[in-house]
Amino acid sequence: MRFGDDLTATEGKLAGLEQARRAFLDPLNLPDTDVPAGGKENNAVVREVGQRPEFRFTPRDHVSIARRLGLVDHERGTKLGGSGFWLYRGNGALLEWALLNYFVAAHVRDGYEFMLPPHVLTFAAGYTAGQFPKFADEVFALEQGEQGPERFLLPTAETALVNPHRDETLPEAELPKRYVAYTPCYRKEAGGYRTAERGTLRGHQFNKVELFQFTHPDASDAAHAELLGKAEELVQELNLHYRITRLAAGDTSAAMAKTYDVEVWLPSVGAYVEVSSVSNARDYQAGRANIRCRPRQGKSAYLHTLNASGLATSRLVPAILEQHQRADGTVDVPEVLRKWIPSGVLAAPLSP
């Protein structure tokens, strides 16, 4: 009987130590040694690509263009979902859908397996991704538990794609595993009336195509370069001026060791806005998920996980409207999207 009591007490101590270990280690994913210290003031522009558009007329901002051409209906979007939501309609819906089709087709062509994951995820999924426990208050929780949200709406497809191989050991011969997913993203944060947040730049729901890779640690850096190249290629094909920025440690997500942002130029705000974050978590997420690689020789080890937006549409649409606008108020549709918008131009709908 005494042995049983001792065992129970020891198990209780172990549980407490495990909880303390998790609380200490959960937020820790050290940045790579070449990542600059400090906050966003130390972000470094790696390169700019293309020329900033210049206009021989007074350019309009994306909000007025979208309203004039009947592309985005903010008033009725608010009527449906409340503040922070909008409604794509007509050519605006076609443009949004064209972007998503183009992105998915490009990634599938390049060997990524297409997935449509659930939009409702469990606490374990959020923990694996690094969302919980630190950022539990930032998601739309459907059910609360003792640890945090037991079920929640996914904030990005990355949170889903890191989880299919949880508690699995993958043979090295099967790596890398490359996945692409389309999902809406649901976030508590929303835009305001500031110019830099108006329109579809920030809201509670937006669409995104996400890329994800599981790789052998030795191939991690090459995979990161591949993902960055894919995100850049898409922006180039849309004929948009953009830049690449390497984030400083304080501006990098807590779960990531290194991140590059792909940022497009938005003339109306005189600034660049991020349309893709390309990140390497190293073995941080794999350690939380117990995802290992079985090498051809030697012992198993945690593999590496990487993700990239490929791409987020709610900021691309404003960039297309502003960078491709014409003096007559219409907007040129990028060549790669004309399969879905044959007219090749966004114009005001005809009056009935």
XYZ file of C-alpha atoms in Angstrom:
352
model
C 0.000 0.000 0.000
C 2.838 2.329 0.843
C 4.475 1.578 -2.509
C 1.261 2.587 -4.254
C 1.123 5.853 -2.320
C 4.751 6.590 -3.199
C 4.057 5.835 -6.853
C 1.056 8.164 -6.911
C 3.060 10.940 -5.268
C 5.942 10.460 -7.710
C 3.608 10.531 -10.704
C 2.135 13.766 -9.368
C 5.598 15.296 -9.104
C 6.438 14.162 -12.636
C 3.266 15.750 -13.968
C 4.150 19.005 -12.217
C 7.694 18.924 -13.582
C 6.397 18.241 -17.089
C 4.048 21.203 -16.822
C 6.903 23.414 -15.605
C 9.167 22.160 -18.404
C 6.553 22.982 -21.023
C 5.905 26.430 -19.576
C 9.639 27.183 -19.776
C 10.365 25.687 -23.199
C 7.125 26.486 -25.068
C 8.023 30.039 -26.086
C 11.646 29.213 -26.897
C 12.744 28.858 -30.508
C 16.057 30.611 -30.841
C 16.533 32.637 -34.030
C 19.247 31.657 -36.494
C 22.629 33.242 -35.849
C 22.392 35.458 -38.950
C 19.052 36.961 -37.887
C 19.606 40.529 -36.621
C 18.623 41.323 -33.044
C 15.978 43.888 -32.142
C 12.530 44.744 -33.453
C 11.139 45.729 -36.858
C 13.384 48.792 -36.933
C 16.218 46.321 -37.640
C 14.452 44.523 -40.492
C 16.737 44.507 -43.522
C 15.662 44.937 -47.145
C 17.385 42.196 -49.128
C 16.358 43.425 -52.592
C 13.756 45.367 -54.545
C 12.421 43.937 -57.800
C 11.014 46.025 -60.636
C 10.204 49.702 -60.740
C 7.623 51.552 -58.683
C 4.740 52.446 -61.004
C 4.540 56.058 -62.103
C 1.300 57.620 -63.340
C 0.628 60.494 -65.731
C -2.696 61.011 -64.011
C -3.845 61.346 -60.425
C -4.010 57.731 -59.189
C -6.874 56.457 -57.066
C -6.547 54.352 -53.919
C -7.708 50.728 -53.880
C -10.780 51.441 -51.735
C -12.198 54.009 -54.157
C -11.307 51.845 -57.162
C -13.034 48.795 -55.670
C -16.117 50.838 -54.790
C -16.318 52.560 -58.174
C -15.957 49.290 -60.113
C -18.296 47.346 -57.830
C -15.627 44.844 -56.779
C -15.884 44.912 -52.971
C -18.995 45.745 -50.941
C -17.946 46.728 -47.420
C -21.362 47.940 -46.299
C -23.135 44.673 -47.119
C -20.181 42.662 -45.812
C -20.625 44.433 -42.485
C -24.350 43.739 -42.659
C -23.581 40.005 -42.965
C -20.652 39.520 -40.591
C -20.192 42.750 -38.665
C -17.205 45.063 -38.585
C -14.064 43.633 -40.183
C -15.812 41.690 -42.965
C -16.411 42.460 -46.635
C -18.189 40.962 -49.635
C -16.492 40.326 -52.981
C -18.910 40.614 -55.877
C -18.946 40.578 -59.678
C -15.484 41.044 -61.156
C -14.101 41.397 -57.636
C -15.186 37.845 -56.814
C -13.825 36.674 -60.179
C -10.474 38.359 -59.474
C -10.269 36.755 -56.030
C -11.136 33.329 -57.421
C -8.717 33.752 -60.335
C -5.853 34.418 -57.927
C -6.678 31.332 -55.851
C -6.973 29.127 -58.951
C -3.717 30.450 -60.355
C -1.808 29.866 -57.122
C -3.095 26.333 -56.555
C -2.446 25.320 -60.178
C 1.111 26.691 -60.035
C 1.954 24.811 -56.833
C 0.388 21.524 -57.936
C 2.353 21.793 -61.181
C 5.531 22.115 -59.087
C 4.841 18.910 -57.173
C 2.957 20.078 -54.076
C 0.109 17.853 -52.886
C -3.163 19.779 -52.664
C -5.102 19.592 -49.391
C -8.372 21.076 -48.156
C -8.081 20.784 -44.345
C -10.803 21.308 -41.733
C -11.417 24.904 -40.728
C -12.044 23.797 -37.128
C -8.963 22.574 -35.258
C -8.227 21.104 -31.828
C -6.017 22.403 -29.026
C -3.349 19.825 -29.972
C -3.179 21.300 -33.480
C -2.723 24.806 -32.099
C -0.082 23.631 -29.630
C 1.903 21.866 -32.347
C 1.957 24.985 -34.527
C 3.143 27.171 -31.634
C -0.148 29.079 -31.451
C -0.850 27.877 -27.909
C -0.616 28.617 -25.101
C 0.943 32.061 -25.704
C -1.464 33.258 -28.418
C -4.643 31.488 -27.319
C -6.525 34.774 -27.019
C -5.911 35.665 -30.687
C -8.065 32.930 -32.248
C -11.830 32.545 -32.569
C -12.459 29.860 -29.936
C -15.515 27.617 -30.356
C -15.022 25.588 -27.168
C -12.853 26.412 -24.165
C -11.017 23.823 -22.067
C -8.676 23.886 -19.105
C -5.599 24.375 -21.335
C -7.208 26.843 -23.713
C -9.379 26.590 -26.844
C -10.398 22.951 -27.296
C -11.736 23.783 -30.760
C -11.091 26.947 -32.756
C -11.250 28.418 -36.264
C -7.907 28.108 -37.999
C -5.995 31.420 -38.251
C -3.877 30.124 -41.151
C -3.574 26.836 -43.019
C -0.076 26.430 -41.542
C -1.749 25.520 -38.239
C -3.468 22.627 -40.000
C -0.674 21.492 -42.355
C 1.905 20.972 -39.593
C -0.367 18.397 -37.938
C -1.146 15.476 -40.319
C 2.100 13.704 -39.348
C 1.895 14.371 -35.617
C 3.443 11.456 -33.634
C 4.806 9.876 -36.814
C 8.304 8.877 -37.923
C 8.828 9.518 -41.632
C 11.442 7.589 -43.632
C 14.120 9.847 -45.079
C 13.318 8.483 -48.535
C 9.834 10.053 -48.324
C 11.215 13.544 -47.659
C 10.600 16.260 -48.458
C 6.838 16.224 -48.147
C 5.371 19.268 -49.902
C 1.789 20.361 -49.269
C -0.363 23.222 -50.488
C -3.737 24.196 -49.044
C -6.400 26.775 -49.675
C -8.422 28.042 -46.715
C -10.073 31.158 -45.432
C -8.165 32.475 -42.408
C -10.086 33.633 -39.333
C -8.470 36.151 -37.002
C -9.672 38.382 -34.191
C -7.532 41.265 -35.404
C -9.229 43.599 -37.853
C -8.483 46.814 -39.681
C -9.462 50.313 -38.720
C -9.978 53.632 -40.416
C -6.273 54.317 -40.839
C -5.222 54.452 -44.492
C -2.828 51.543 -44.015
C -5.652 49.281 -42.764
C -8.599 50.260 -44.946
C -10.347 48.095 -47.510
C -9.305 44.455 -47.531
C -5.818 45.011 -46.081
C -6.807 43.689 -42.655
C -9.944 41.895 -41.511
C -11.413 39.002 -39.558
C -11.589 36.677 -42.596
C -9.416 36.518 -45.696
C -8.329 33.910 -48.240
C -4.866 32.433 -48.499
C -3.022 29.655 -50.281
C -0.381 28.183 -47.979
C 2.727 26.120 -48.733
C 4.253 23.724 -46.230
C 7.279 21.420 -46.222
C 8.580 18.656 -43.979
C 12.294 18.250 -44.702
C 15.437 16.513 -43.524
C 17.499 18.956 -41.408
C 20.312 18.913 -43.981
C 17.879 20.132 -46.675
C 16.268 22.823 -44.534
C 18.073 25.859 -45.957
C 17.532 24.732 -49.551
C 13.821 24.265 -48.837
C 13.620 27.775 -47.401
C 15.189 29.206 -50.552
C 12.782 27.182 -52.700
C 9.725 28.513 -50.880
C 10.935 32.099 -51.120
C 11.567 31.632 -54.828
C 8.065 30.285 -55.392
C 6.435 33.209 -53.596
C 8.545 35.664 -55.593
C 7.703 33.978 -58.882
C 3.985 34.430 -58.278
C 4.355 38.149 -57.551
C 6.566 38.586 -60.609
C 3.981 36.850 -62.828
C 1.397 39.334 -61.551
C 3.743 42.109 -62.752
C 3.883 43.809 -59.350
C 6.744 45.824 -57.895
C 7.878 44.237 -54.607
C 10.746 43.776 -52.197
C 12.170 41.049 -49.961
C 12.774 41.843 -46.279
C 14.623 39.709 -43.729
C 12.910 40.102 -40.374
C 14.794 40.890 -37.188
C 14.432 38.530 -34.232
C 11.871 40.673 -32.432
C 9.632 40.873 -35.498
C 9.797 37.139 -36.239
C 7.034 34.834 -35.031
C 7.918 33.090 -31.776
C 7.753 29.681 -33.478
C 10.136 30.578 -36.310
C 13.927 30.683 -36.506
C 14.109 32.833 -39.658
C 11.565 34.683 -41.806
C 11.632 36.577 -45.076
C 8.657 38.743 -46.041
C 7.581 39.357 -49.614
C 6.105 42.870 -49.674
C 4.279 44.581 -52.547
C 4.241 48.320 -53.131
C 0.969 50.117 -52.390
C 1.112 53.642 -53.910
C -1.794 55.071 -51.889
C -0.018 54.535 -48.559
C 3.488 55.053 -49.914
C 4.615 51.816 -48.305
C 5.083 48.093 -48.814
C 2.591 45.547 -47.447
C 3.386 41.912 -46.742
C 1.749 39.296 -48.982
C 3.885 36.314 -47.956
C 5.922 35.320 -44.921
C 8.415 32.589 -45.750
C 9.584 30.946 -42.538
C 11.740 28.120 -41.225
C 10.800 26.719 -37.827
C 13.758 24.306 -37.825
C 12.826 21.442 -35.426
C 10.664 23.541 -33.075
C 7.246 22.467 -34.362
C 8.392 18.907 -35.017
C 9.548 18.645 -31.419
C 6.161 19.781 -30.128
C 4.430 17.339 -32.486
C 6.890 14.444 -32.064
C 7.506 14.196 -35.808
C 10.747 12.407 -36.556
C 12.809 11.415 -39.541
C 14.097 7.855 -39.867
C 17.456 8.245 -41.636
C 19.029 5.660 -43.890
C 21.749 5.349 -41.253
C 21.951 6.425 -37.625
C 19.310 7.427 -35.100
C 16.032 9.149 -35.766
C 15.804 12.899 -35.196
C 13.208 15.612 -35.393
C 12.745 16.844 -38.941
C 12.338 20.485 -39.971
C 9.141 22.313 -40.917
C 8.790 25.348 -43.182
C 5.864 27.401 -44.436
C 5.108 30.209 -46.860
C 2.052 32.116 -47.960
C 1.591 31.350 -51.595
C -0.133 33.880 -51.507
C -2.550 35.943 -49.355
C -5.103 37.566 -51.657
C -6.581 40.322 -49.476
C -3.459 42.455 -49.953
C -2.717 41.394 -53.512
C -6.076 42.668 -54.747
C -5.338 46.238 -53.508
C -1.856 46.082 -55.058
C -3.254 44.933 -58.421
C -5.928 47.625 -58.384
C -3.437 50.378 -57.591
C -0.407 49.299 -59.611
C -2.416 48.319 -62.728
C -4.975 51.142 -62.770
C -5.489 53.166 -65.940
C -6.364 56.798 -66.516
C -9.936 55.966 -67.554
C -10.586 54.351 -64.158
C -10.354 50.745 -65.337
C -7.744 48.211 -64.220
C -5.628 45.883 -66.351
C -5.922 42.222 -65.374
C -2.510 40.482 -65.181
C -1.964 38.154 -68.127
C -1.777 35.008 -65.972
C -5.311 35.643 -64.650
C -7.048 36.207 -67.999
C -7.961 32.542 -68.253
C -10.586 33.320 -65.603
C -11.290 36.952 -66.593
C -11.242 36.852 -70.425
C -12.080 40.557 -70.857
C -8.611 41.384 -69.511
C -9.893 44.493 -67.790
C -11.849 45.411 -64.679
C -14.449 48.040 -65.515
C -17.545 49.464 -63.884
C -20.609 47.210 -64.369
C -23.164 48.391 -66.894
C -26.230 50.086 -65.447
C -29.408 48.007 -65.840
